[in-house]
Amino acid sequence: MNPKILVKKIKRYKEGKGEIEDLNDSEYEYEDEYDVMDEELDDLTPLLTSFLKKRGEDLLNTVVSKVCSEETHQALKTIQKILRQFSDHGVVDVFSMHSTKDILLSTLALSRLQHCYIYTNKHYTTAEKESIPESIFSSISSWVDSHNGDGYDDIENEINGGTPLPRAAIDKDLLSDIAHYAVFANAAYGWKGGLALTGKVHIGDLNSLLTKTGIDEKDVIAAQWHSKTHRPAFFLVRDLQRKKLVLSIRGTLSARDILTDLCCTADDFCTDDGASDDEEDDSAESVNGAAEGLVNAAAEALQNKFRHKNKAYRAHHGMLESARGVAKMTRKFIASELAAHPDFSVVIVGHSLGGGTAAVLGAMWQDTFPGLAVYAYGCPCVGPLNASPTTNNAIISIVGEGDPFSCLSLGHLADISVAVSQLCRHQKLRDEILKRSGGRVEDMREEDLFYCYDAMEALRKHMNKEKFFPPGRILYMGGALFGDSKKVTLKEVSADFFRDLKLHPRMLDLSRHAPIRYESALQKLWLEMERDEEVTS
């Protein structure tokens, strides 16, 4: 083939004006619209590479659209778009800009700065930090560009952010609820999850649910044990003892769930859940014939009474789509049950992705089902600061110490990449930080400690990308979460506590995210409170 004709064909194909095989050579030999200069033939590599990349993406999209569901296809397209536009989210490609050695040294320096910053906030007052001599920071201020912050600069919290709640001061009813419903959240993983997490075998998902929660089979309203893309597994049951309808949403367990996790950009939404009254979805298995596709007049009246007010919110795309999916499969069941049991209220629970989806769904339904509560265990970052569900106090997030997903979002990754890149570019500053912070932070000279504190303050002015945070009221759980060496602690912290992705050797320790960790620690804390009350009474 004439090289000029090949280039013309590629140009037309990239503009969507035909397939390569469909273009007749003779038609393009004399066409001027796509004329090719001789210089373009000197190196066809860039043009061919670009062509093959687009051709490959088109072929992949064609194959995926034919073999996958529409939801999976859309999820893959969303992930593909995120990867293409990584830099648009503020992520710096440090690996193409700096050497591996510089990246490793800068990451180490940043980790030490974070440690010094946390220690200084914990042990020094604001006045003491503000009284540091300006001369100490002359070498730092010289490389920091003037930059307006994004509202996160006034963080003076300790690493343990917030005030520890004495055990006797913890709301007993709240602690009872979060310990009780942690069992329901974990039961959503079914028999496979039970086997993986506890080593116990229960034959069948339903049997596993009944055994773990103590619920009677007649009180299981609906269940879907197999997830699809943006359609997580869940179950809906009656908790007669506490007069609650419990909707438990499963966390990540399948490849389809991972696709939902990776759809991690932010979307605006309204409290309308998209579950049309006329729309039917038979993907949820109705148990015992409960609300078998029928919504009686009382349920209709309940739905109409609490129509949505269309408030604006913002959340993780994948969790938002999952919340809409669960809403379509369960809203009629719940409305019918509440009509039959007007003294009941709704509790939505979940662990990990299930907790995030529960939080978004709770924000959608806050006007639909008054009195609704959400308990999210090991909840990941769901949405930005100053937007619901992050600001919704009907949502309780329980986050364990060291859980790697409590401060992980595109914005967190972008901030880390920016800070590492800055330290790669300013090697003298980085070397000074490493020299001053070589020992234990407790043994550092005050001058060195304050130097590192100010360096971190300077970096934070550049770390201003939109980040997601755990939603609602956040209870931070620490102490002996696996052993018995000391008591489990529980304290309420602000969302700002999760502003920074902290670099340390165990930052990706997935055992700290395990659902059984939350269940056992909360059960232990509840038993300790009851024991303490018996001693004092």
Coordinates of C-alpha atoms in Angstrom, one line a residue:
M1 CA 0.0 0.0 0.0
N2 CA 1.1 3.5 -0.8
P3 CA 2.3 5.0 2.6
K4 CA 0.5 8.3 1.9
I5 CA -2.8 6.5 1.3
L6 CA -2.3 4.6 4.6
V7 CA -1.8 7.8 6.5
K8 CA -4.9 9.3 4.8
K9 CA -7.0 6.3 5.8
I10 CA -5.8 6.5 9.4
K11 CA -6.7 10.1 9.6
R12 CA -10.2 9.4 8.3
Y13 CA -10.6 6.5 10.7
K14 CA -9.6 8.6 13.7
E15 CA -12.3 11.1 12.7
G16 CA -14.8 8.3 12.7
K17 CA -15.4 8.5 8.9
G18 CA -15.0 4.8 8.1
E19 CA -13.2 1.5 8.7
I20 CA -9.8 0.9 7.2
E21 CA -11.1 -2.1 5.2
D22 CA -13.9 -0.1 3.7
L23 CA -11.7 2.6 2.2
N24 CA -10.8 2.1 -1.4
D25 CA -7.2 3.1 -2.3
S26 CA -8.1 4.8 -5.5
E27 CA -10.6 7.1 -3.8
Y28 CA -7.9 8.6 -1.7
E29 CA -4.9 8.8 -4.0
Y30 CA -5.7 12.2 -5.2
E31 CA -7.9 13.6 -2.3
D32 CA -6.6 16.8 -1.0
E33 CA -8.6 17.0 2.2
Y34 CA -6.3 14.5 4.0
D35 CA -3.2 15.4 2.1
V36 CA 0.0 14.1 3.6
M37 CA 3.3 16.0 3.7
D38 CA 6.5 14.1 3.0
E39 CA 7.7 15.0 6.5
E40 CA 4.8 12.9 8.0
L41 CA 6.3 9.8 6.3
D42 CA 9.7 10.2 8.0
D43 CA 8.4 8.5 11.1
L44 CA 5.0 6.7 11.0
T45 CA 5.5 5.3 14.5
P46 CA 3.6 8.0 16.5
L47 CA 0.7 8.0 14.0
L48 CA 0.5 4.2 13.9
T49 CA 0.7 3.9 17.7
S50 CA -2.1 6.4 18.1
F51 CA -4.2 4.5 15.5
L52 CA -3.6 1.1 17.1
K53 CA -4.4 2.4 20.5
K54 CA -7.8 3.8 19.3
R55 CA -8.4 0.7 17.2
G56 CA -7.7 -1.5 20.2
E57 CA -10.0 0.5 22.5
D58 CA -12.8 0.4 19.9
L59 CA -12.4 -3.3 19.5
L60 CA -12.4 -3.8 23.3
N61 CA -15.5 -1.7 23.7
T62 CA -17.2 -3.7 21.0
V63 CA -16.3 -7.1 22.6
V64 CA -17.3 -5.9 26.1
S65 CA -20.6 -4.5 24.9
K66 CA -21.5 -7.9 23.4
V67 CA -20.4 -10.2 26.3
C68 CA -21.1 -8.1 29.3
S69 CA -24.2 -6.5 30.8
E70 CA -24.9 -2.9 30.2
E71 CA -24.0 -2.0 33.8
T72 CA -20.6 -3.8 33.5
H73 CA -19.9 -2.1 30.2
Q74 CA -20.7 1.3 31.6
A75 CA -18.5 0.6 34.6
L76 CA -15.6 -0.4 32.5
K77 CA -16.0 2.8 30.4
T78 CA -16.1 4.9 33.5
I79 CA -12.9 3.3 34.8
Q80 CA -11.2 3.7 31.4
K81 CA -12.2 7.4 31.4
I82 CA -10.7 7.8 35.0
L83 CA -7.4 6.3 33.9
R84 CA -7.3 8.5 30.8
Q85 CA -7.9 11.6 32.8
F86 CA -5.8 10.7 35.9
S87 CA -3.9 14.0 35.6
D88 CA -7.2 15.9 35.5
H89 CA -7.8 14.7 39.1
G90 CA -4.5 16.2 40.1
V91 CA -2.4 13.0 40.2
V92 CA 1.2 13.7 39.2
D93 CA 2.9 11.0 37.3
V94 CA 6.0 11.0 39.5
F95 CA 7.4 7.8 37.9
S96 CA 7.8 9.5 34.5
M97 CA 9.2 12.7 36.0
H98 CA 11.7 11.5 38.7
S99 CA 14.1 8.6 39.3
T100 CA 13.1 5.7 41.5
K101 CA 15.8 6.7 44.0
D102 CA 14.3 10.2 44.3
I103 CA 10.8 8.8 44.7
L104 CA 11.8 6.4 47.5
L105 CA 13.8 9.1 49.4
S106 CA 11.0 11.6 49.0
T107 CA 8.4 9.1 50.2
L108 CA 10.5 8.4 53.2
A109 CA 10.9 12.1 53.9
L110 CA 7.2 12.7 53.6
S111 CA 6.4 9.8 55.9
R112 CA 8.7 11.3 58.6
L113 CA 7.2 14.8 58.1
Q114 CA 3.7 13.3 58.7
H115 CA 5.0 11.6 61.9
C116 CA 6.5 14.9 63.1
Y117 CA 3.4 16.8 62.2
I118 CA 1.2 14.5 64.1
Y119 CA 3.5 14.4 67.2
T120 CA 3.7 18.2 67.2
N121 CA 0.0 18.7 67.0
K122 CA -0.5 16.2 69.9
H123 CA 2.1 17.7 72.3
Y124 CA 2.2 21.4 71.5
T125 CA -0.4 24.1 71.8
T126 CA -1.3 26.4 68.9
A127 CA 0.4 29.3 70.7
E128 CA 3.6 27.3 71.1
K129 CA 3.7 26.5 67.4
E130 CA 3.0 30.1 66.4
S131 CA 5.9 31.3 68.6
I132 CA 8.5 29.4 66.7
P133 CA 11.2 31.8 65.4
E134 CA 10.7 32.8 61.8
S135 CA 14.4 32.3 61.1
I136 CA 14.1 28.6 61.4
F137 CA 11.9 28.4 58.3
S138 CA 13.8 30.6 55.9
S139 CA 15.0 27.7 53.8
I140 CA 11.5 26.3 53.6
S141 CA 9.6 29.5 52.7
S142 CA 11.9 30.1 49.8
W143 CA 10.6 27.2 47.7
V144 CA 6.9 27.4 48.7
D145 CA 4.8 29.2 46.2
S146 CA 2.0 31.4 47.6
H147 CA -1.1 29.3 47.4
N148 CA -4.6 29.7 48.6
G149 CA -5.8 26.7 50.7
D150 CA -9.0 24.9 50.2
G151 CA -10.5 25.0 53.7
Y152 CA -8.4 22.2 55.2
D153 CA -5.5 24.3 56.6
D154 CA -7.0 24.9 60.0
I155 CA -6.4 21.4 61.2
E156 CA -5.1 21.4 64.8
N157 CA -6.4 18.0 65.8
E158 CA -4.2 15.4 67.3
I159 CA -3.6 12.1 65.5
N160 CA -6.3 10.8 67.9
G161 CA -8.5 13.7 66.7
G162 CA -11.3 14.5 69.0
T163 CA -11.8 13.8 72.7
P164 CA -11.9 10.1 73.9
L165 CA -15.3 9.2 75.2
P166 CA -15.1 7.7 78.7
R167 CA -16.8 4.3 78.6
A168 CA -19.5 5.4 81.0
A169 CA -20.2 8.5 78.8
I170 CA -20.8 6.5 75.6
D171 CA -24.4 6.3 74.7
K172 CA -25.4 2.9 75.8
D173 CA -28.2 2.5 73.3
L174 CA -25.9 3.5 70.4
L175 CA -23.2 1.1 71.5
S176 CA -25.7 -1.6 71.8
D177 CA -27.0 -1.0 68.3
I178 CA -23.6 -0.8 66.5
A179 CA -22.4 -4.0 68.3
H180 CA -25.7 -5.8 67.5
Y181 CA -25.9 -4.8 63.8
A182 CA -22.2 -5.5 63.1
V183 CA -23.4 -9.1 63.1
F184 CA -26.0 -8.3 60.4
A185 CA -23.5 -6.4 58.3
N186 CA -21.1 -9.5 58.3
A187 CA -24.0 -11.9 57.6
A188 CA -24.4 -10.3 54.2
Y189 CA -21.2 -12.1 53.1
G190 CA -23.1 -15.4 53.2
W191 CA -21.6 -18.8 53.9
K192 CA -18.5 -18.2 51.8
G193 CA -17.7 -15.0 53.7
G194 CA -18.3 -16.9 57.0
L195 CA -16.0 -19.6 56.0
A196 CA -13.3 -17.2 54.9
L197 CA -13.6 -14.9 57.9
T198 CA -14.3 -17.3 60.8
G199 CA -13.6 -20.8 59.4
K200 CA -17.1 -21.8 60.3
V201 CA -19.2 -23.7 57.7
H202 CA -22.9 -23.1 57.3
I203 CA -24.6 -24.9 54.4
G204 CA -26.2 -22.2 52.3
D205 CA -26.4 -18.4 52.5
L206 CA -29.9 -18.3 54.1
N207 CA -28.9 -20.9 56.8
S208 CA -25.7 -18.8 57.5
L209 CA -27.9 -15.7 57.9
L210 CA -30.3 -17.4 60.3
T211 CA -27.6 -19.0 62.4
K212 CA -25.5 -15.9 62.7
T213 CA -28.2 -13.4 63.5
G214 CA -30.8 -15.6 65.3
I215 CA -33.5 -14.2 62.9
D216 CA -36.4 -16.6 62.3
E217 CA -36.8 -17.6 58.6
K218 CA -40.3 -16.1 58.5
D219 CA -38.8 -12.7 59.2
V220 CA -36.6 -12.8 56.1
I221 CA -38.4 -10.5 53.7
A222 CA -36.1 -10.5 50.6
A223 CA -32.5 -11.6 49.7
Q224 CA -30.2 -11.3 46.8
W225 CA -27.0 -13.3 47.4
H226 CA -25.3 -12.8 44.0
S227 CA -24.0 -9.4 43.0
K228 CA -24.0 -7.8 39.6
T229 CA -22.2 -4.6 38.6
H230 CA -23.7 -1.8 40.7
R231 CA -26.2 -4.3 42.1
P232 CA -24.6 -5.5 45.4
A233 CA -25.8 -8.6 47.3
F234 CA -28.1 -7.8 50.2
F235 CA -30.8 -9.1 52.5
L236 CA -33.9 -7.5 54.2
V237 CA -35.2 -8.8 57.5
R238 CA -37.4 -8.0 60.4
D239 CA -35.7 -7.5 63.8
L240 CA -38.7 -8.1 66.0
Q241 CA -36.9 -7.5 69.2
R242 CA -35.8 -4.0 68.3
K243 CA -38.7 -3.3 65.9
K244 CA -36.4 -2.6 63.0
L245 CA -36.4 -3.4 59.3
V246 CA -32.8 -4.3 58.7
L247 CA -31.3 -3.9 55.2
S248 CA -27.8 -5.3 55.1
I249 CA -25.7 -4.6 52.0
R250 CA -22.6 -6.8 51.2
G251 CA -19.2 -5.4 50.8
T252 CA -16.6 -6.3 48.1
L253 CA -16.5 -10.1 47.5
S254 CA -16.6 -10.5 43.7
A255 CA -14.9 -9.0 40.6
R256 CA -18.1 -7.1 39.8
D257 CA -17.9 -5.5 43.3
I258 CA -14.3 -4.4 42.4
L259 CA -15.6 -2.6 39.3
T260 CA -18.0 -0.6 41.6
D261 CA -15.0 0.3 43.9
L262 CA -13.0 1.5 40.9
C263 CA -15.7 3.9 39.7
C264 CA -14.3 6.4 42.1
T265 CA -15.1 9.8 40.8
A266 CA -17.7 12.1 42.4
D267 CA -21.2 12.5 41.1
D268 CA -23.9 15.0 42.2
F269 CA -27.3 13.5 43.0
C270 CA -30.6 14.3 44.5
T271 CA -32.6 12.5 47.2
D272 CA -34.8 10.9 44.5
D273 CA -33.5 7.3 44.4
G274 CA -34.6 6.7 40.9
A275 CA -36.9 3.7 42.0
S276 CA -40.0 4.4 40.0
D277 CA -43.2 3.2 41.5
D278 CA -44.1 1.6 38.2
E279 CA -40.8 -0.1 37.7
E280 CA -40.4 -3.7 38.7
D281 CA -37.2 -5.5 39.4
D282 CA -37.4 -9.3 39.9
S283 CA -33.7 -9.7 40.8
A284 CA -34.4 -9.7 44.5
E285 CA -35.7 -13.1 45.8
S286 CA -38.8 -12.6 47.9
V287 CA -38.9 -15.0 50.9
N288 CA -42.2 -16.3 52.4
G289 CA -44.1 -14.4 49.8
A290 CA -43.6 -11.2 51.7
A291 CA -44.7 -8.1 49.7
E292 CA -44.7 -10.3 46.5
G293 CA -44.7 -7.4 44.0
L294 CA -47.8 -6.0 45.7
V295 CA -48.0 -2.6 47.3
N296 CA -51.2 -2.1 49.2
A297 CA -53.0 1.2 49.6
A298 CA -51.3 1.9 52.9
A299 CA -47.9 1.5 51.4
E300 CA -48.8 3.8 48.6
A301 CA -49.9 6.4 51.0
L302 CA -46.7 6.1 53.0
Q303 CA -44.6 6.6 49.9
N304 CA -46.7 9.6 48.8
K305 CA -46.5 11.2 52.3
F306 CA -42.7 11.2 52.4
R307 CA -41.9 12.3 48.8
H308 CA -38.4 13.4 48.1
K309 CA -37.4 17.0 48.5
N310 CA -34.7 16.9 45.8
K311 CA -31.8 18.1 47.8
A312 CA -28.4 18.2 46.2
Y313 CA -25.7 15.7 47.3
R314 CA -22.3 14.4 46.1
A315 CA -20.8 10.9 46.4
H316 CA -18.6 8.2 44.9
H317 CA -20.0 7.2 41.5
G318 CA -19.9 3.4 42.0
M319 CA -21.6 3.6 45.5
L320 CA -24.2 6.0 44.1
E321 CA -25.1 3.6 41.3
S322 CA -25.2 0.7 43.8
A323 CA -27.5 2.6 46.1
R324 CA -29.9 3.3 43.2
G325 CA -29.8 -0.4 42.3
V326 CA -30.6 -1.5 45.9
A327 CA -33.3 1.1 46.1
K328 CA -35.0 -0.3 43.0
M329 CA -34.9 -3.8 44.5
T330 CA -36.1 -3.0 48.0
R331 CA -38.1 0.2 48.3
K332 CA -41.5 -1.4 47.7
F333 CA -40.8 -4.2 50.1
I334 CA -39.8 -1.6 52.8
A335 CA -42.8 0.6 52.2
S336 CA -45.2 -2.3 52.4
E337 CA -43.6 -3.6 55.6
L338 CA -43.7 -0.2 57.3
A339 CA -47.4 0.1 56.3
A340 CA -48.0 -3.2 58.0
H341 CA -45.8 -2.4 61.0
P342 CA -46.0 1.4 61.6
D343 CA -44.0 1.1 64.9
F344 CA -41.0 -0.2 63.0
S345 CA -38.2 2.0 61.5
V346 CA -35.4 1.3 59.0
V347 CA -31.8 0.4 59.7
I348 CA -29.3 0.1 56.8
V349 CA -26.0 -1.6 57.6
G350 CA -23.0 -2.7 55.6
H351 CA -19.2 -3.3 55.8
S352 CA -16.7 -1.7 53.4
L353 CA -18.3 -1.1 50.0
G354 CA -21.6 -2.2 51.6
G355 CA -21.2 0.5 54.3
G356 CA -20.5 3.2 51.7
T357 CA -23.5 2.1 49.6
A358 CA -25.6 2.1 52.8
A359 CA -24.5 5.6 53.6
V360 CA -25.5 6.9 50.1
L361 CA -28.8 5.1 50.2
G362 CA -29.5 6.5 53.7
A363 CA -28.9 10.0 52.4
M364 CA -31.3 9.3 49.6
W365 CA -34.0 7.9 51.9
Q366 CA -33.7 10.3 54.8
D367 CA -37.0 12.0 53.8
T368 CA -38.6 8.9 52.5
F369 CA -38.4 6.9 55.7
P370 CA -38.2 9.1 58.8
G371 CA -36.2 7.7 61.7
L372 CA -33.9 5.8 59.3
A373 CA -30.4 5.0 60.7
V374 CA -27.3 3.8 59.0
Y375 CA -24.4 1.9 60.5
A376 CA -21.4 1.6 58.3
Y377 CA -18.5 -0.6 59.4
G378 CA -15.0 -0.1 58.0
C379 CA -16.6 2.5 55.8
P380 CA -14.5 3.8 53.0
C381 CA -14.3 7.4 51.8
V382 CA -17.8 8.1 50.3
G383 CA -17.9 11.8 49.4
P384 CA -16.3 15.3 49.7
L385 CA -16.4 17.4 52.8
N386 CA -19.3 19.8 53.3
A387 CA -21.7 17.6 51.3
S388 CA -24.1 14.8 52.2
P389 CA -23.7 11.9 53.0
T390 CA -20.5 13.2 54.7
T391 CA -22.4 15.7 56.7
N392 CA -25.4 13.5 57.5
N393 CA -25.7 12.8 61.2
A394 CA -28.2 9.9 60.7
I395 CA -25.2 8.0 59.4
I396 CA -22.8 6.4 61.9
S397 CA -19.4 5.3 60.5
I398 CA -17.3 3.0 62.6
V399 CA -13.7 3.2 61.5
G400 CA -11.0 1.0 63.0
E401 CA -7.5 2.2 63.8
G402 CA -5.3 1.7 60.7
D403 CA -8.1 0.7 58.3
P404 CA -6.4 1.4 54.9
F405 CA -9.6 2.5 53.2
S406 CA -10.6 5.3 55.7
C407 CA -8.4 7.9 53.9
L408 CA -8.1 6.6 50.4
S409 CA -9.6 8.4 47.4
L410 CA -8.4 10.0 44.1
G411 CA -7.8 13.2 46.0
H412 CA -5.7 11.5 48.6
L413 CA -3.5 9.9 45.9
A414 CA -3.2 13.2 44.1
D415 CA -2.1 14.9 47.3
I416 CA 0.6 12.3 48.0
S417 CA 1.8 12.5 44.4
V418 CA 2.1 16.3 44.6
A419 CA 4.0 16.2 47.9
V420 CA 6.4 13.5 46.7
S421 CA 7.0 15.4 43.4
Q422 CA 7.7 18.6 45.4
L423 CA 10.3 16.8 47.5
C424 CA 11.9 15.2 44.4
R425 CA 12.3 18.7 42.9
H426 CA 13.7 20.2 46.0
Q427 CA 16.4 17.7 47.0
K428 CA 18.3 20.0 49.4
L429 CA 15.1 20.5 51.4
R430 CA 14.4 16.7 51.3
D431 CA 18.0 15.9 52.5
E432 CA 17.6 18.4 55.3
I433 CA 14.4 16.8 56.4
L434 CA 16.0 13.3 56.4
K435 CA 19.0 14.6 58.3
R436 CA 16.9 16.3 61.0
S437 CA 14.4 13.4 61.4
G438 CA 16.7 10.4 61.5
G439 CA 15.9 9.2 65.1
R440 CA 12.7 8.6 67.0
V441 CA 10.4 11.6 66.9
E442 CA 10.3 11.6 70.7
D443 CA 14.0 12.2 70.8
M444 CA 14.2 14.9 68.2
R445 CA 15.4 18.4 69.2
E446 CA 12.5 20.9 69.4
E447 CA 14.1 23.0 66.6
D448 CA 14.2 20.0 64.3
L449 CA 10.7 19.0 65.2
F450 CA 9.4 22.4 64.4
Y451 CA 11.4 22.6 61.2
C452 CA 9.7 19.4 60.0
Y453 CA 6.3 20.6 61.2
D454 CA 6.6 23.8 59.2
A455 CA 7.8 21.9 56.1
M456 CA 4.7 19.7 56.3
E457 CA 2.5 22.9 56.7
A458 CA 4.1 24.2 53.5
L459 CA 3.5 21.0 51.6
R460 CA -0.1 20.9 52.8
K461 CA -0.8 24.2 51.0
H462 CA -0.2 22.3 47.7
M463 CA -2.2 19.2 48.9
N464 CA -5.6 20.7 48.1
K465 CA -7.3 18.3 45.7
E466 CA -10.9 17.2 46.3
K467 CA -10.9 14.3 48.7
F468 CA -13.6 11.9 49.9
F469 CA -14.2 11.2 53.6
P470 CA -16.1 8.6 55.7
P471 CA -19.7 9.7 56.1
G472 CA -21.7 11.0 59.0
R473 CA -20.7 10.8 62.6
I474 CA -17.4 9.0 62.7
L475 CA -16.6 6.7 65.7
Y476 CA -12.9 5.9 65.7
M477 CA -12.1 2.5 67.2
G478 CA -8.7 1.7 68.7
G479 CA -7.0 -0.4 71.3
A480 CA -6.7 -4.2 71.3
L481 CA -8.9 -4.9 68.2
F482 CA -7.5 -8.5 68.0
G483 CA -6.1 -9.3 71.4
D484 CA -6.9 -8.8 75.0
S485 CA -3.9 -6.8 76.1
K486 CA -5.9 -3.6 76.7
K487 CA -9.4 -2.4 76.4
V488 CA -10.9 -1.3 73.1
T489 CA -11.5 2.4 72.8
L490 CA -14.1 4.4 71.0
K491 CA -14.1 8.1 70.3
E492 CA -15.9 10.5 68.0
V493 CA -13.7 12.3 65.5
S494 CA -14.3 14.9 62.7
A495 CA -14.0 14.1 59.0
D496 CA -10.8 16.3 58.9
F497 CA -9.1 13.5 60.9
F498 CA -9.0 11.6 57.6
R499 CA -7.6 14.4 55.5
D500 CA -4.2 12.8 55.0
L501 CA -3.2 9.4 53.6
K502 CA -0.6 8.5 56.2
L503 CA 2.5 6.7 54.9
H504 CA 3.8 3.9 57.1
P505 CA 4.8 0.2 56.7
R506 CA 1.3 -1.2 57.5
M507 CA -0.7 1.4 55.5
L508 CA -2.0 -1.4 53.2
D509 CA -2.6 -4.0 55.8
L510 CA -6.0 -5.5 54.7
S511 CA -6.3 -7.4 58.0
R512 CA -7.2 -4.1 59.6
H513 CA -10.2 -3.9 57.3
A514 CA -11.6 -7.4 58.0
P515 CA -15.3 -7.4 59.0
I516 CA -14.7 -9.8 61.8
R517 CA -12.3 -7.3 63.4
Y518 CA -15.2 -4.8 63.7
E519 CA -17.7 -7.4 65.0
S520 CA -15.4 -8.9 67.6
A521 CA -14.1 -5.5 68.9
L522 CA -17.5 -3.9 69.2
Q523 CA -18.9 -7.0 70.9
K524 CA -15.9 -6.9 73.3
L525 CA -16.6 -3.2 74.0
W526 CA -20.3 -3.8 74.7
L527 CA -19.5 -6.7 77.1
E528 CA -17.0 -4.5 78.9
M529 CA -19.6 -1.7 79.4
E530 CA -22.1 -4.2 80.7
R531 CA -19.5 -5.6 83.1
D532 CA -18.5 -2.2 84.3
E533 CA -22.1 -1.3 85.0
E534 CA -22.5 -4.5 87.0
V535 CA -19.5 -3.7 89.1
T536 CA -20.7 -0.1 89.9
S537 CA -24.3 -1.1 90.6

